[in-house]
Amino acid sequence: TPLARVEARDIVTGRARYTADVRLDRLARGAIARPPVRGARATRVDDRAARAVPGVIAVVHDGDIVGVVAEREEQARAAADALEIDWETPQRASSETQVVPMREDAGTDAALASAALTRSATYTLPSIASASIGPSAAVVDVRPDGATVYAGTHRPFGLRDAVAGSVGLPKESVRVMPQMSSGTYGRSSAPDVSVEAAVLSKHARRPVLVQWSRAEEFAHSPSRPEAVLEVTAGLDASGHMVAWRYDEHTNIHTAAGPDPRVAAMTSGRNAVPPYTIPSARVVLHVEPTPLRTANFRSLAAAENVFAIESFVDELAHASPQDPLAFRLRHVDDPRLRRVIER
């Protein structure tokens, strides 16, 4: 018997409560003045016009965050728009491609050169916005002795640490209250909106709700990295794969840093094919990008599985062989065989 989701009725009838529905005593609204380019820093903020907007509680310039706290959201946004800001555009950082070998068998090039049949293909995937139906939101109440965060999040402990660091509190004094949220496909791993609300709350000395607009979400939230997937394979005279060469060019999928093990688990997820191939070379190339990229649903598995399975279909067609039978000829793992056979 199917189990009904306990919150399904509340969702479809509008009774469900999300982060933006949280109401605390003296709750104020916050808005952020966004930089013209990623990484730009405010060097001068003239807030005289902003402070003249009715309802303004505080104008904040704290590190990379420039924003306004007001009684109502429209007041906060109007005041943020009234700020006159000089921005310093960052110098383009010189960044090198990170090359991570995922599988390197000797003799792959020779096996390709001697194959009875070879095929090559290139697959490209664009950057994709998470485009959650509910834009990012957070309510944060920062007090001298601690803070409480109300937000939808994939990483409550990472969120706690980020908020604590942004307002100078020990992480043990920050309490995260995870809220219901719409599907974000990895977007909620980023603590940005909660950090913004925390910094504004600290300066306003009141709880603050920050909710991104749809325009902010598309312009400033992290997106799925782009990918170019180059693959070449060789078959022998009986139609078996004897060699496989695969180069995945993509961007960073996580902010965890340059550790090649992290790159392999994230940007390189599922890059190594699940099929039995005597000789293969699989290399991950993590390319620099000016775009803000981060975790996306399945990390790199979606792009790699798409490319690998599409190319296996092409090999089966070129052989010619039945695509299902072709796969089974190259599968030794009993569990995977059962999956394919079903």
CSV table of C-alpha atoms in Angstrom, one decimal:
chain,number,residue,atom,x,y,z
A,1,THR,CA,0.0,0.0,0.0
A,2,PRO,CA,1.5,3.4,-1.0
A,3,LEU,CA,2.3,5.6,1.9
A,4,ALA,CA,0.9,9.2,1.7
A,5,ARG,CA,3.3,12.0,2.5
A,6,VAL,CA,2.1,13.4,5.8
A,7,GLU,CA,2.6,17.0,4.6
A,8,ALA,CA,1.0,16.6,1.2
A,9,ARG,CA,-2.5,17.9,2.1
A,10,ASP,CA,-0.9,21.0,3.7
A,11,ILE,CA,1.1,21.7,0.6
A,12,VAL,CA,-1.8,21.5,-1.8
A,13,THR,CA,-4.2,23.4,0.4
A,14,GLY,CA,-1.7,26.2,1.1
A,15,ARG,CA,-1.4,25.5,4.9
A,16,ALA,CA,2.2,24.5,4.7
A,17,ARG,CA,4.6,27.0,6.2
A,18,TYR,CA,7.9,27.8,4.6
A,19,THR,CA,10.8,30.0,5.7
A,20,ALA,CA,9.2,33.2,4.4
A,21,ASP,CA,6.2,32.4,6.6
A,22,VAL,CA,8.2,32.5,9.9
A,23,ARG,CA,7.0,35.3,12.1
A,24,LEU,CA,9.0,36.5,15.2
A,25,ASP,CA,8.4,39.4,17.4
A,26,ARG,CA,9.8,42.6,16.0
A,27,LEU,CA,10.7,40.9,12.7
A,28,ALA,CA,12.2,43.3,10.2
A,29,ARG,CA,12.9,42.8,6.5
A,30,GLY,CA,16.3,43.0,4.8
A,31,ALA,CA,17.4,43.7,1.3
A,32,ILE,CA,20.9,43.5,-0.2
A,33,ALA,CA,22.6,45.9,-2.6
A,34,ARG,CA,24.1,43.5,-5.2
A,35,PRO,CA,27.4,44.1,-6.8
A,36,PRO,CA,27.6,44.6,-10.6
A,37,VAL,CA,29.9,41.7,-11.1
A,38,ARG,CA,30.8,38.7,-8.9
A,39,GLY,CA,33.4,39.4,-6.3
A,40,ALA,CA,33.2,43.2,-6.5
A,41,ARG,CA,33.6,45.0,-3.2
A,42,ALA,CA,32.1,48.3,-2.0
A,43,THR,CA,34.7,50.9,-1.4
A,44,ARG,CA,32.3,53.8,-0.7
A,45,VAL,CA,28.7,53.8,0.4
A,46,ASP,CA,26.6,57.0,0.5
A,47,ASP,CA,23.5,56.1,2.5
A,48,ARG,CA,22.0,59.5,3.0
A,49,ALA,CA,19.1,59.0,0.5
A,50,ALA,CA,18.6,55.4,1.8
A,51,ARG,CA,18.2,56.6,5.4
A,52,ALA,CA,15.5,59.0,4.3
A,53,VAL,CA,13.3,56.2,3.1
A,54,PRO,CA,10.4,55.7,5.5
A,55,GLY,CA,10.7,52.6,7.7
A,56,VAL,CA,14.5,52.2,7.5
A,57,ILE,CA,16.0,50.8,10.6
A,58,ALA,CA,19.6,50.3,9.7
A,59,VAL,CA,22.0,50.6,6.7
A,60,VAL,CA,24.8,48.0,6.9
A,61,HIS,CA,28.2,47.8,5.3
A,62,ASP,CA,30.0,44.8,6.8
A,63,GLY,CA,32.7,43.2,4.7
A,64,ASP,CA,31.2,42.0,1.4
A,65,ILE,CA,27.6,42.7,2.5
A,66,VAL,CA,25.9,46.0,1.8
A,67,GLY,CA,22.2,46.1,2.8
A,68,VAL,CA,19.3,47.7,4.4
A,69,VAL,CA,16.9,46.7,7.2
A,70,ALA,CA,13.5,48.2,7.3
A,71,GLU,CA,10.0,47.5,8.7
A,72,ARG,CA,8.6,46.4,5.3
A,73,GLU,CA,10.2,44.6,2.4
A,74,GLU,CA,9.3,47.3,-0.1
A,75,GLN,CA,10.9,49.9,2.1
A,76,ALA,CA,14.1,47.8,2.4
A,77,ARG,CA,14.3,47.3,-1.3
A,78,ALA,CA,13.6,51.0,-2.1
A,79,ALA,CA,16.3,52.0,0.4
A,80,ALA,CA,18.8,49.5,-1.0
A,81,ASP,CA,18.2,50.9,-4.5
A,82,ALA,CA,18.8,54.4,-3.2
A,83,LEU,CA,22.3,53.6,-1.9
A,84,GLU,CA,25.1,55.2,-3.9
A,85,ILE,CA,28.0,52.7,-4.0
A,86,ASP,CA,31.4,52.8,-5.6
A,87,TRP,CA,32.4,49.2,-6.5
A,88,GLU,CA,35.9,47.9,-6.9
A,89,THR,CA,35.9,45.2,-9.6
A,90,PRO,CA,38.2,42.3,-8.7
A,91,GLN,CA,41.2,41.5,-10.9
A,92,ARG,CA,40.6,38.4,-12.9
A,93,ALA,CA,42.4,35.7,-11.0
A,94,SER,CA,44.8,33.5,-12.9
A,95,SER,CA,43.5,30.0,-12.5
A,96,GLU,CA,44.8,26.8,-14.0
A,97,THR,CA,42.9,23.8,-15.0
A,98,GLN,CA,42.9,21.0,-12.4
A,99,VAL,CA,43.7,17.7,-14.1
A,100,VAL,CA,42.6,14.6,-12.1
A,101,PRO,CA,43.2,11.1,-13.6
A,102,MET,CA,40.2,8.9,-12.7
A,103,ARG,CA,41.5,5.7,-14.5
A,104,GLU,CA,44.7,5.2,-16.4
A,105,ASP,CA,45.5,1.9,-18.0
A,106,ALA,CA,48.7,1.4,-20.0
A,107,GLY,CA,48.3,0.8,-23.7
A,108,THR,CA,44.9,2.6,-24.2
A,109,ASP,CA,46.2,4.6,-27.2
A,110,ALA,CA,47.7,1.4,-28.8
A,111,ALA,CA,44.5,-0.5,-28.2
A,112,LEU,CA,42.5,2.2,-29.9
A,113,ALA,CA,44.9,2.3,-32.8
A,114,SER,CA,44.6,-1.4,-33.4
A,115,ALA,CA,40.8,-1.6,-32.9
A,116,ALA,CA,38.7,-3.0,-35.8
A,117,LEU,CA,36.2,-0.1,-35.3
A,118,THR,CA,36.5,3.2,-33.5
A,119,ARG,CA,34.0,5.9,-32.9
A,120,SER,CA,34.3,9.3,-31.2
A,121,ALA,CA,31.7,11.8,-30.0
A,122,THR,CA,31.5,15.1,-28.0
A,123,TYR,CA,28.6,15.9,-25.8
A,124,THR,CA,28.0,19.4,-24.3
A,125,LEU,CA,25.8,20.5,-21.5
A,126,PRO,CA,25.1,24.1,-20.6
A,127,SER,CA,25.1,25.8,-17.2
A,128,ILE,CA,21.7,25.3,-15.6
A,129,ALA,CA,20.0,27.4,-12.8
A,130,SER,CA,18.4,25.6,-9.9
A,131,ALA,CA,15.4,27.8,-10.4
A,132,SER,CA,13.6,26.6,-7.3
A,133,ILE,CA,9.9,27.5,-7.3
A,134,GLY,CA,10.6,29.2,-3.9
A,135,PRO,CA,13.4,31.7,-4.0
A,136,SER,CA,16.0,31.6,-1.2
A,137,ALA,CA,14.9,32.9,2.2
A,138,ALA,CA,16.1,33.0,5.8
A,139,VAL,CA,15.0,34.4,9.1
A,140,VAL,CA,17.9,35.0,11.6
A,141,ASP,CA,17.8,36.4,15.1
A,142,VAL,CA,21.2,37.4,16.3
A,143,ARG,CA,21.6,38.2,20.0
A,144,PRO,CA,24.8,38.9,22.1
A,145,ASP,CA,24.7,35.4,23.5
A,146,GLY,CA,23.7,33.5,20.3
A,147,ALA,CA,21.7,33.3,17.2
A,148,THR,CA,18.7,31.3,15.8
A,149,VAL,CA,18.4,30.6,12.1
A,150,TYR,CA,15.3,29.5,10.3
A,151,ALA,CA,16.0,28.3,6.8
A,152,GLY,CA,15.6,25.4,4.4
A,153,THR,CA,19.0,23.8,4.1
A,154,HIS,CA,20.8,20.6,2.9
A,155,ARG,CA,23.6,21.2,5.4
A,156,PRO,CA,22.5,22.4,8.8
A,157,PHE,CA,25.9,22.1,10.4
A,158,GLY,CA,27.6,23.9,7.6
A,159,LEU,CA,25.0,26.6,7.8
A,160,ARG,CA,25.5,26.9,11.5
A,161,ASP,CA,29.3,27.3,11.0
A,162,ALA,CA,28.9,29.9,8.3
A,163,VAL,CA,26.5,32.0,10.3
A,164,ALA,CA,28.7,31.8,13.4
A,165,GLY,CA,31.7,33.0,11.5
A,166,SER,CA,29.9,35.8,9.8
A,167,VAL,CA,28.7,37.4,13.1
A,168,GLY,CA,31.6,36.4,15.4
A,169,LEU,CA,29.8,33.9,17.5
A,170,PRO,CA,31.0,30.5,18.7
A,171,LYS,CA,29.3,27.8,16.6
A,172,GLU,CA,27.9,26.1,19.7
A,173,SER,CA,25.7,29.2,20.3
A,174,VAL,CA,24.0,29.1,16.9
A,175,ARG,CA,20.8,27.1,16.6
A,176,VAL,CA,19.5,26.1,13.1
A,177,MET,CA,15.8,25.4,12.8
A,178,PRO,CA,15.4,23.7,9.3
A,179,GLN,CA,12.3,24.8,7.5
A,180,MET,CA,10.2,23.2,4.8
A,181,SER,CA,11.3,24.4,1.4
A,182,SER,CA,10.7,23.7,-2.3
A,183,GLY,CA,13.0,21.5,-4.2
A,184,THR,CA,16.3,23.3,-4.7
A,185,TYR,CA,18.5,20.6,-6.4
A,186,GLY,CA,21.5,21.5,-4.3
A,187,ARG,CA,21.0,25.2,-4.1
A,188,SER,CA,20.2,25.1,-0.4
A,189,SER,CA,23.7,23.8,0.3
A,190,ALA,CA,24.9,27.4,0.0
A,191,PRO,CA,24.5,29.5,3.2
A,192,ASP,CA,24.5,32.9,1.5
A,193,VAL,CA,20.9,34.1,2.3
A,194,SER,CA,21.3,33.0,5.9
A,195,VAL,CA,24.6,34.8,6.3
A,196,GLU,CA,23.1,38.0,4.8
A,197,ALA,CA,20.2,37.8,7.2
A,198,ALA,CA,22.5,37.2,10.1
A,199,VAL,CA,24.8,40.2,9.4
A,200,LEU,CA,21.8,42.5,9.0
A,201,SER,CA,20.2,41.1,12.2
A,202,LYS,CA,23.4,41.7,14.1
A,203,HIS,CA,23.5,45.4,13.1
A,204,ALA,CA,19.8,46.0,13.4
A,205,ARG,CA,19.5,44.2,16.8
A,206,ARG,CA,16.3,42.6,15.5
A,207,PRO,CA,15.3,39.4,13.8
A,208,VAL,CA,15.5,39.9,10.0
A,209,LEU,CA,13.9,38.1,7.1
A,210,VAL,CA,15.9,38.2,3.8
A,211,GLN,CA,14.1,36.8,0.8
A,212,TRP,CA,15.7,36.8,-2.6
A,213,SER,CA,13.7,38.0,-5.6
A,214,ARG,CA,13.4,35.8,-8.7
A,215,ALA,CA,15.9,38.1,-10.5
A,216,GLU,CA,18.4,37.8,-7.7
A,217,GLU,CA,18.1,34.0,-7.8
A,218,PHE,CA,18.9,33.8,-11.5
A,219,ALA,CA,21.7,36.4,-11.4
A,220,HIS,CA,23.5,35.6,-8.2
A,221,SER,CA,22.8,32.0,-7.1
A,222,PRO,CA,25.1,29.1,-8.0
A,223,SER,CA,24.3,27.1,-11.1
A,224,ARG,CA,25.1,23.7,-12.4
A,225,PRO,CA,28.6,23.7,-14.1
A,226,GLU,CA,28.9,23.5,-17.8
A,227,ALA,CA,30.4,20.3,-19.3
A,228,VAL,CA,32.1,19.2,-22.5
A,229,LEU,CA,32.5,15.4,-22.6
A,230,GLU,CA,34.9,13.9,-25.2
A,231,VAL,CA,34.8,10.1,-25.7
A,232,THR,CA,36.5,7.7,-28.0
A,233,ALA,CA,36.1,3.9,-28.0
A,234,GLY,CA,37.4,1.0,-30.0
A,235,LEU,CA,35.8,-2.4,-30.7
A,236,ASP,CA,37.4,-5.6,-31.8
A,237,ALA,CA,36.2,-7.7,-34.7
A,238,SER,CA,33.7,-9.5,-32.5
A,239,GLY,CA,32.1,-6.3,-31.3
A,240,HIS,CA,33.6,-6.1,-27.9
A,241,MET,CA,34.9,-2.8,-26.5
A,242,VAL,CA,38.7,-3.1,-26.1
A,243,ALA,CA,39.6,0.5,-25.4
A,244,TRP,CA,37.9,3.6,-24.0
A,245,ARG,CA,39.2,7.2,-23.7
A,246,TYR,CA,37.1,9.8,-21.9
A,247,ASP,CA,37.9,13.4,-21.1
A,248,GLU,CA,35.4,15.4,-18.9
A,249,HIS,CA,35.8,19.2,-19.0
A,250,THR,CA,33.7,20.9,-16.4
A,251,ASN,CA,33.8,23.4,-13.6
A,252,ILE,CA,34.0,23.1,-9.8
A,253,HIS,CA,31.0,21.4,-8.3
A,254,THR,CA,31.7,22.3,-4.7
A,255,ALA,CA,33.4,25.0,-2.6
A,256,ALA,CA,35.5,22.4,-0.7
A,257,GLY,CA,38.8,23.4,-2.4
A,258,PRO,CA,41.3,21.9,-4.8
A,259,ASP,CA,41.7,18.5,-3.2
A,260,PRO,CA,41.7,16.0,-6.1
A,261,ARG,CA,39.8,13.5,-4.0
A,262,VAL,CA,37.0,16.0,-3.6
A,263,ALA,CA,37.1,16.8,-7.3
A,264,ALA,CA,36.8,13.2,-8.2
A,265,MET,CA,33.8,12.7,-5.9
A,266,THR,CA,32.0,15.7,-7.2
A,267,SER,CA,33.1,17.0,-10.6
A,268,GLY,CA,34.1,13.5,-11.6
A,269,ARG,CA,31.2,11.5,-10.2
A,270,ASN,CA,30.3,8.6,-12.5
A,271,ALA,CA,33.0,9.5,-15.1
A,272,VAL,CA,34.4,6.0,-15.0
A,273,PRO,CA,32.0,3.7,-17.0
A,274,PRO,CA,30.5,0.8,-15.3
A,275,TYR,CA,31.3,-1.6,-18.1
A,276,THR,CA,34.1,-4.1,-18.4
A,277,ILE,CA,36.7,-2.7,-20.8
A,278,PRO,CA,40.3,-4.0,-20.9
A,279,SER,CA,42.0,-0.7,-21.4
A,280,ALA,CA,40.7,2.8,-20.4
A,281,ARG,CA,41.8,6.3,-19.7
A,282,VAL,CA,39.4,8.6,-17.9
A,283,VAL,CA,40.6,12.1,-17.1
A,284,LEU,CA,38.7,14.9,-15.3
A,285,HIS,CA,39.6,18.5,-16.3
A,286,VAL,CA,38.2,21.1,-13.8
A,287,GLU,CA,38.2,24.3,-15.8
A,288,PRO,CA,38.1,27.8,-14.3
A,289,THR,CA,35.0,29.9,-14.8
A,290,PRO,CA,33.8,33.4,-13.9
A,291,LEU,CA,30.4,32.0,-13.1
A,292,ARG,CA,29.4,30.9,-9.6
A,293,THR,CA,29.0,27.2,-9.7
A,294,ALA,CA,28.2,24.7,-7.0
A,295,ASN,CA,26.5,21.5,-6.1
A,296,PHE,CA,23.6,20.5,-8.3
A,297,ARG,CA,21.4,17.4,-8.0
A,298,SER,CA,23.5,14.3,-8.6
A,299,LEU,CA,26.7,16.4,-8.9
A,300,ALA,CA,28.4,15.4,-12.2
A,301,ALA,CA,26.6,12.0,-12.4
A,302,ALA,CA,23.9,13.4,-14.7
A,303,GLU,CA,26.3,14.7,-17.3
A,304,ASN,CA,28.6,11.7,-17.2
A,305,VAL,CA,25.9,9.1,-17.3
A,306,PHE,CA,24.2,11.0,-20.1
A,307,ALA,CA,27.4,11.0,-22.2
A,308,ILE,CA,28.5,7.5,-21.4
A,309,GLU,CA,25.1,5.9,-22.1
A,310,SER,CA,24.4,7.9,-25.2
A,311,PHE,CA,27.8,6.9,-26.6
A,312,VAL,CA,27.2,3.2,-25.8
A,313,ASP,CA,24.1,3.4,-27.8
A,314,GLU,CA,26.1,4.9,-30.7
A,315,LEU,CA,28.6,2.1,-30.4
A,316,ALA,CA,25.9,-0.5,-30.5
A,317,HIS,CA,24.3,1.1,-33.5
A,318,ALA,CA,27.7,1.2,-35.3
A,319,SER,CA,28.5,-2.5,-34.6
A,320,PRO,CA,25.6,-3.2,-35.3
A,321,GLN,CA,24.2,-4.8,-32.1
A,322,ASP,CA,21.1,-4.6,-29.9
A,323,PRO,CA,21.8,-1.8,-27.4
A,324,LEU,CA,20.7,-4.0,-24.4
A,325,ALA,CA,22.6,-7.1,-25.6
A,326,PHE,CA,25.7,-4.9,-26.2
A,327,ARG,CA,25.6,-3.6,-22.6
A,328,LEU,CA,25.1,-7.1,-21.2
A,329,ARG,CA,28.2,-8.3,-23.1
A,330,HIS,CA,30.2,-5.8,-21.1
A,331,VAL,CA,28.8,-6.2,-17.6
A,332,ASP,CA,30.3,-8.6,-15.1
A,333,ASP,CA,28.7,-7.1,-12.0
A,334,PRO,CA,25.7,-9.3,-11.0
A,335,ARG,CA,23.8,-6.5,-9.5
A,336,LEU,CA,24.2,-4.3,-12.6
A,337,ARG,CA,23.2,-7.2,-14.8
A,338,ARG,CA,20.0,-7.6,-12.8
A,339,VAL,CA,19.2,-3.9,-13.2
A,340,ILE,CA,19.7,-4.0,-17.0
A,341,GLU,CA,17.8,-7.2,-17.4
A,342,ARG,CA,14.8,-5.8,-15.6
